[in-house]
Amino acid sequence: MVKFSIWKLSYFLLAFIMVPNRAFAMHIMEGFLPIEWAIFWWVVSIPFIILGLRSIRKTIDENPETKMMLGLSGAFAFVLSALKIPSVTGSCSHPTGVGLGTVLFGPLAMSVIGTIVLLFQSLLLAHGGLTTLGANVFSMAVVGPFIVYFIFKGAQKIGLSFSLAVFFAAMLGDLGTYIVTSVQLALAFPSEVGGFMASLTKFASIFALTQIPLAISEGILTVIVMNFLKKYNVRELKALRVFSAKEAH
């Protein structure tokens, strides 16, 4: 069943690659950030990528049967974050897709998966860029997954159902990514009047009306996929310690 899902996601991924389409997605575009900020975000992001590679290697060594789910997580993030939804502001927003991989493999592993996704999107779809890849990685592949992880674990601890925990984690992880990107842009381009806070308000408001319903939609879709995996791949999910102690029985 998982193979069938991956084949379907691969079909959509191929369609995004093959169909010419000029992109105006929310990733910070090539050359937009001043060089000092582009370097700064690369430096901040690289340690998470290194730790993520170690995390993936450990998981695969202990549970080699989860390789298929790792690929599914990457395909899910690629397809969702490649979607461009027009915003009422005249710009575009998109989902992030990091919730699924984070719930399955943890935030460090998702840092690597997200980096690969963002790299392919910058090279193949003109989403983002290489100079701004560090900034985009930090917002979508570092901070976003950590928000997902802590919300998911916190929701489990307070007794929320598995579906609700996944929903709130994916939704808030999506919104958190956009808040971080707004902070990044505000730091790089403070307003002449009002400084950082005025600039942050401007950047955050650009996508707010579009991103809230998008985040809710992403949360629902992530729940649907996770419940599918919960039904047909219980053994793998238990090996990955996705369930709380109560749900594991």
Coordinates of N, CA, C and O in Angstrom, one line a residue, residues 166-243:
V166 N -1.5 15.4 15.4 CA -0.9 15.5 14.1 C -1.4 16.8 13.4 O -0.6 17.6 12.8
F167 N -2.7 17.0 13.5 CA -3.3 18.2 12.9 C -2.7 19.5 13.4 O -2.2 20.4 12.7
F168 N -2.7 19.7 14.8 CA -2.1 20.9 15.3 C -0.6 21.1 15.0 O -0.1 22.2 14.8
A169 N 0.1 20.0 15.1 CA 1.5 20.0 14.8 C 1.8 20.5 13.4 O 2.6 21.4 13.1
A170 N 1.1 19.9 12.4 CA 1.4 20.2 11.0 C 0.9 21.7 10.7 O 1.6 22.4 10.0
M171 N -0.3 22.0 11.3 CA -0.8 23.4 11.0 C 0.1 24.5 11.6 O 0.5 25.4 10.9
L172 N 0.5 24.3 12.9 CA 1.3 25.3 13.5 C 2.8 25.3 13.0 O 3.4 26.4 12.9
G173 N 3.2 24.2 12.5 CA 4.6 24.1 11.9 C 4.6 24.9 10.6 O 5.5 25.6 10.3
D174 N 3.5 24.9 9.8 CA 3.3 25.6 8.6 C 3.3 27.1 8.9 O 4.1 27.9 8.3
L175 N 2.5 27.5 9.9 CA 2.4 29.0 10.2 C 3.7 29.5 10.8 O 4.2 30.6 10.5
G176 N 4.4 28.6 11.6 CA 5.7 29.0 12.2 C 6.7 29.3 11.1 O 7.6 30.2 11.3
T177 N 6.7 28.5 10.1 CA 7.7 28.7 9.0 C 7.5 30.1 8.4 O 8.5 30.8 8.1
Y178 N 6.3 30.5 8.2 CA 6.1 31.8 7.6 C 6.4 33.0 8.5 O 6.9 34.0 8.1
I179 N 6.2 32.8 9.8 CA 6.6 33.8 10.8 C 8.1 34.0 10.8 O 8.6 35.1 10.8
V180 N 8.9 32.8 10.7 CA 10.3 32.9 10.7 C 10.8 33.6 9.4 O 11.7 34.4 9.5
T181 N 10.2 33.3 8.3 CA 10.6 33.9 7.1 C 10.3 35.4 7.1 O 11.1 36.2 6.7
S182 N 9.2 35.8 7.7 CA 8.9 37.2 7.9 C 10.0 37.9 8.8 O 10.4 39.0 8.5
V183 N 10.4 37.2 9.8 CA 11.5 37.7 10.7 C 12.8 37.9 9.9 O 13.5 38.9 10.0
Q184 N 13.1 36.9 9.1 CA 14.3 37.0 8.3 C 14.3 38.2 7.3 O 15.3 38.9 7.2
L185 N 13.2 38.4 6.7 CA 13.1 39.5 5.8 C 13.1 40.8 6.5 O 13.7 41.8 6.0
A186 N 12.5 40.9 7.7 CA 12.5 42.1 8.5 C 13.9 42.5 9.0 O 14.3 43.6 9.0
L187 N 14.6 41.4 9.3 CA 16.0 41.7 9.8 C 16.9 42.2 8.6 O 17.7 43.1 8.8
A188 N 16.7 41.7 7.4 CA 17.5 42.1 6.3 C 17.0 43.4 5.7 O 17.8 44.2 5.2
F189 N 15.7 43.8 5.9 CA 15.2 45.0 5.3 C 14.3 45.7 6.3 O 13.1 45.8 6.2
P190 N 15.0 46.3 7.4 CA 14.2 47.0 8.4 C 13.6 48.3 7.8 O 14.2 48.9 6.9
S191 N 12.4 48.7 8.2 CA 11.8 49.9 7.6 C 12.5 51.1 8.1 O 13.0 51.2 9.2
E192 N 12.5 52.1 7.2 CA 13.1 53.4 7.6 C 12.3 54.1 8.7 O 12.8 54.8 9.5
V193 N 11.0 53.8 8.7 CA 10.1 54.3 9.8 C 9.6 53.2 10.6 O 8.8 52.4 10.0
G194 N 10.0 53.0 11.8 CA 9.5 51.9 12.6 C 10.4 50.8 12.7 O 10.2 49.9 13.5
G195 N 11.5 50.7 11.9 CA 12.5 49.7 12.0 C 12.0 48.3 11.8 O 11.2 48.0 11.0
F196 N 12.6 47.4 12.6 CA 12.4 46.0 12.5 C 10.9 45.6 12.6 O 10.3 44.9 11.8
M197 N 10.2 46.1 13.7 CA 8.9 45.7 14.0 C 7.9 46.2 12.8 O 7.0 45.4 12.5
A198 N 8.1 47.4 12.3 CA 7.3 47.8 11.2 C 7.4 47.0 10.0 O 6.5 46.6 9.3
S199 N 8.7 46.6 9.7 CA 8.9 45.7 8.6 C 8.4 44.3 8.8 O 7.8 43.7 7.9
L200 N 8.5 43.8 10.0 CA 8.0 42.5 10.3 C 6.4 42.4 10.2 O 5.9 41.5 9.6
T201 N 5.8 43.5 10.6 CA 4.3 43.6 10.5 C 3.9 43.6 9.0 O 3.0 42.9 8.6
K202 N 4.7 44.3 8.2 CA 4.4 44.3 6.8 C 4.6 43.0 6.1 O 3.7 42.5 5.4
F203 N 5.7 42.3 6.3 CA 6.0 41.0 5.7 C 5.0 40.0 6.2 O 4.5 39.1 5.4
A204 N 4.7 39.9 7.5 CA 3.9 38.9 8.0 C 2.4 39.1 7.5 O 1.7 38.1 7.3
S205 N 2.0 40.3 7.3 CA 0.6 40.5 6.8 C 0.4 40.2 5.4 O -0.7 39.9 4.9
I206 N 1.5 40.1 4.6 CA 1.4 39.9 3.2 C 0.8 38.5 2.9 O -0.1 38.3 2.0
F207 N 1.2 37.5 3.7 CA 0.7 36.1 3.5 C -0.4 35.7 4.5 O -0.9 34.6 4.4
A208 N -0.7 36.5 5.5 CA -1.5 36.0 6.6 C -2.9 35.5 6.2 O -3.3 34.4 6.6
L209 N -3.6 36.2 5.4 CA -4.9 35.8 5.0 C -4.9 34.5 4.2 O -5.9 33.8 4.3
T210 N -3.9 34.3 3.4 CA -3.8 33.1 2.6 C -3.3 31.9 3.4 O -3.8 30.8 3.3
Q211 N -2.3 32.2 4.2 CA -1.6 31.1 4.9 C -2.4 30.4 6.0 O -2.2 29.2 6.2
I212 N -3.3 31.1 6.6 CA -4.0 30.5 7.7 C -4.9 29.3 7.2 O -4.9 28.2 7.7
P213 N -5.7 29.6 6.1 CA -6.5 28.4 5.6 C -5.6 27.4 5.0 O -5.9 26.2 5.0
L214 N -4.5 27.8 4.4 CA -3.5 26.8 3.8 C -3.0 25.9 5.0 O -2.8 24.7 4.8
A215 N -2.6 26.5 6.1 CA -2.1 25.7 7.2 C -3.1 24.8 7.7 O -2.8 23.6 8.1
I216 N -4.4 25.2 7.8 CA -5.5 24.3 8.2 C -5.6 23.1 7.3 O -5.7 21.9 7.7
S217 N -5.6 23.4 6.0 CA -5.7 22.4 4.9 C -4.5 21.4 5.0 O -4.7 20.2 4.9
E218 N -3.3 22.0 5.2 CA -2.1 21.1 5.4 C -2.3 20.2 6.6 O -1.9 19.0 6.5
G219 N -2.8 20.7 7.7 CA -3.0 19.9 8.9 C -3.9 18.7 8.6 O -3.7 17.6 9.0
I220 N -5.0 19.0 7.9 CA -6.0 18.0 7.6 C -5.4 16.9 6.7 O -5.6 15.7 6.9
L221 N -4.7 17.3 5.6 CA -4.1 16.4 4.7 C -3.1 15.5 5.4 O -3.0 14.3 5.1
T222 N -2.3 16.1 6.3 CA -1.3 15.3 7.0 C -2.0 14.3 7.9 O -1.5 13.1 8.0
V223 N -3.1 14.6 8.5 CA -3.8 13.7 9.3 C -4.3 12.5 8.4 O -4.2 11.3 8.8
I224 N -4.8 12.8 7.3 CA -5.3 11.7 6.4 C -4.2 10.8 6.0 O -4.4 9.5 6.1
V225 N -3.0 11.3 5.6 CA -1.9 10.4 5.3 C -1.4 9.6 6.5 O -1.2 8.4 6.4
M226 N -1.3 10.3 7.6 CA -0.9 9.6 8.8 C -1.8 8.5 9.3 O -1.4 7.4 9.7
N227 N -3.1 8.7 9.2 CA -4.1 7.7 9.5 C -4.0 6.5 8.5 O -4.3 5.4 8.9
F228 N -3.7 6.8 7.3 CA -3.5 5.7 6.3 C -2.3 4.9 6.7 O -2.4 3.6 6.7
L229 N -1.2 5.5 7.1 CA 0.0 4.8 7.5 C -0.3 4.0 8.8 O 0.2 2.9 9.0
K230 N -1.1 4.7 9.7 CA -1.4 4.0 11.0 C -2.2 2.7 10.7 O -2.1 1.8 11.5
K231 N -3.0 2.7 9.7 CA -3.9 1.6 9.4 C -3.1 0.4 8.8 O -3.3 -0.7 9.1
Y232 N -2.1 0.8 7.9 CA -1.4 -0.3 7.1 C 0.0 -0.5 7.5 O 0.6 -1.4 7.0
N233 N 0.6 0.4 8.3 CA 2.0 0.3 8.6 C 2.3 0.5 10.1 O 3.2 1.2 10.5
V234 N 1.5 -0.2 10.9 CA 1.6 -0.1 12.4 C 3.0 -0.5 12.9 O 3.6 0.2 13.8
R235 N 3.5 -1.5 12.4 CA 4.8 -2.0 12.8 C 5.9 -1.0 12.6 O 6.7 -0.8 13.5
E236 N 5.9 -0.4 11.5 CA 7.0 0.6 11.2 C 6.8 1.8 12.1 O 7.8 2.4 12.6
L237 N 5.5 2.2 12.3 CA 5.3 3.4 13.2 C 5.7 3.1 14.6 O 6.2 4.0 15.3
K238 N 5.5 1.9 15.1 CA 5.9 1.6 16.4 C 7.5 1.6 16.5 O 8.0 2.0 17.5
A239 N 8.1 1.1 15.4 CA 9.6 1.1 15.4 C 10.1 2.5 15.4 O 11.2 2.8 16.0
L240 N 9.4 3.4 14.8 CA 9.8 4.8 14.8 C 9.4 5.6 16.0 O 9.6 6.8 16.2
R241 N 8.7 4.9 16.9 CA 8.2 5.5 18.2 C 7.3 6.7 17.9 O 7.3 7.7 18.6
V242 N 6.4 6.6 16.9 CA 5.5 7.6 16.6 C 4.3 7.7 17.6 O 3.9 8.8 18.0
F243 N 3.9 6.5 18.1 CA 2.8 6.5 19.1 C 3.3 6.8 20.5 O 4.4 6.5 20.9

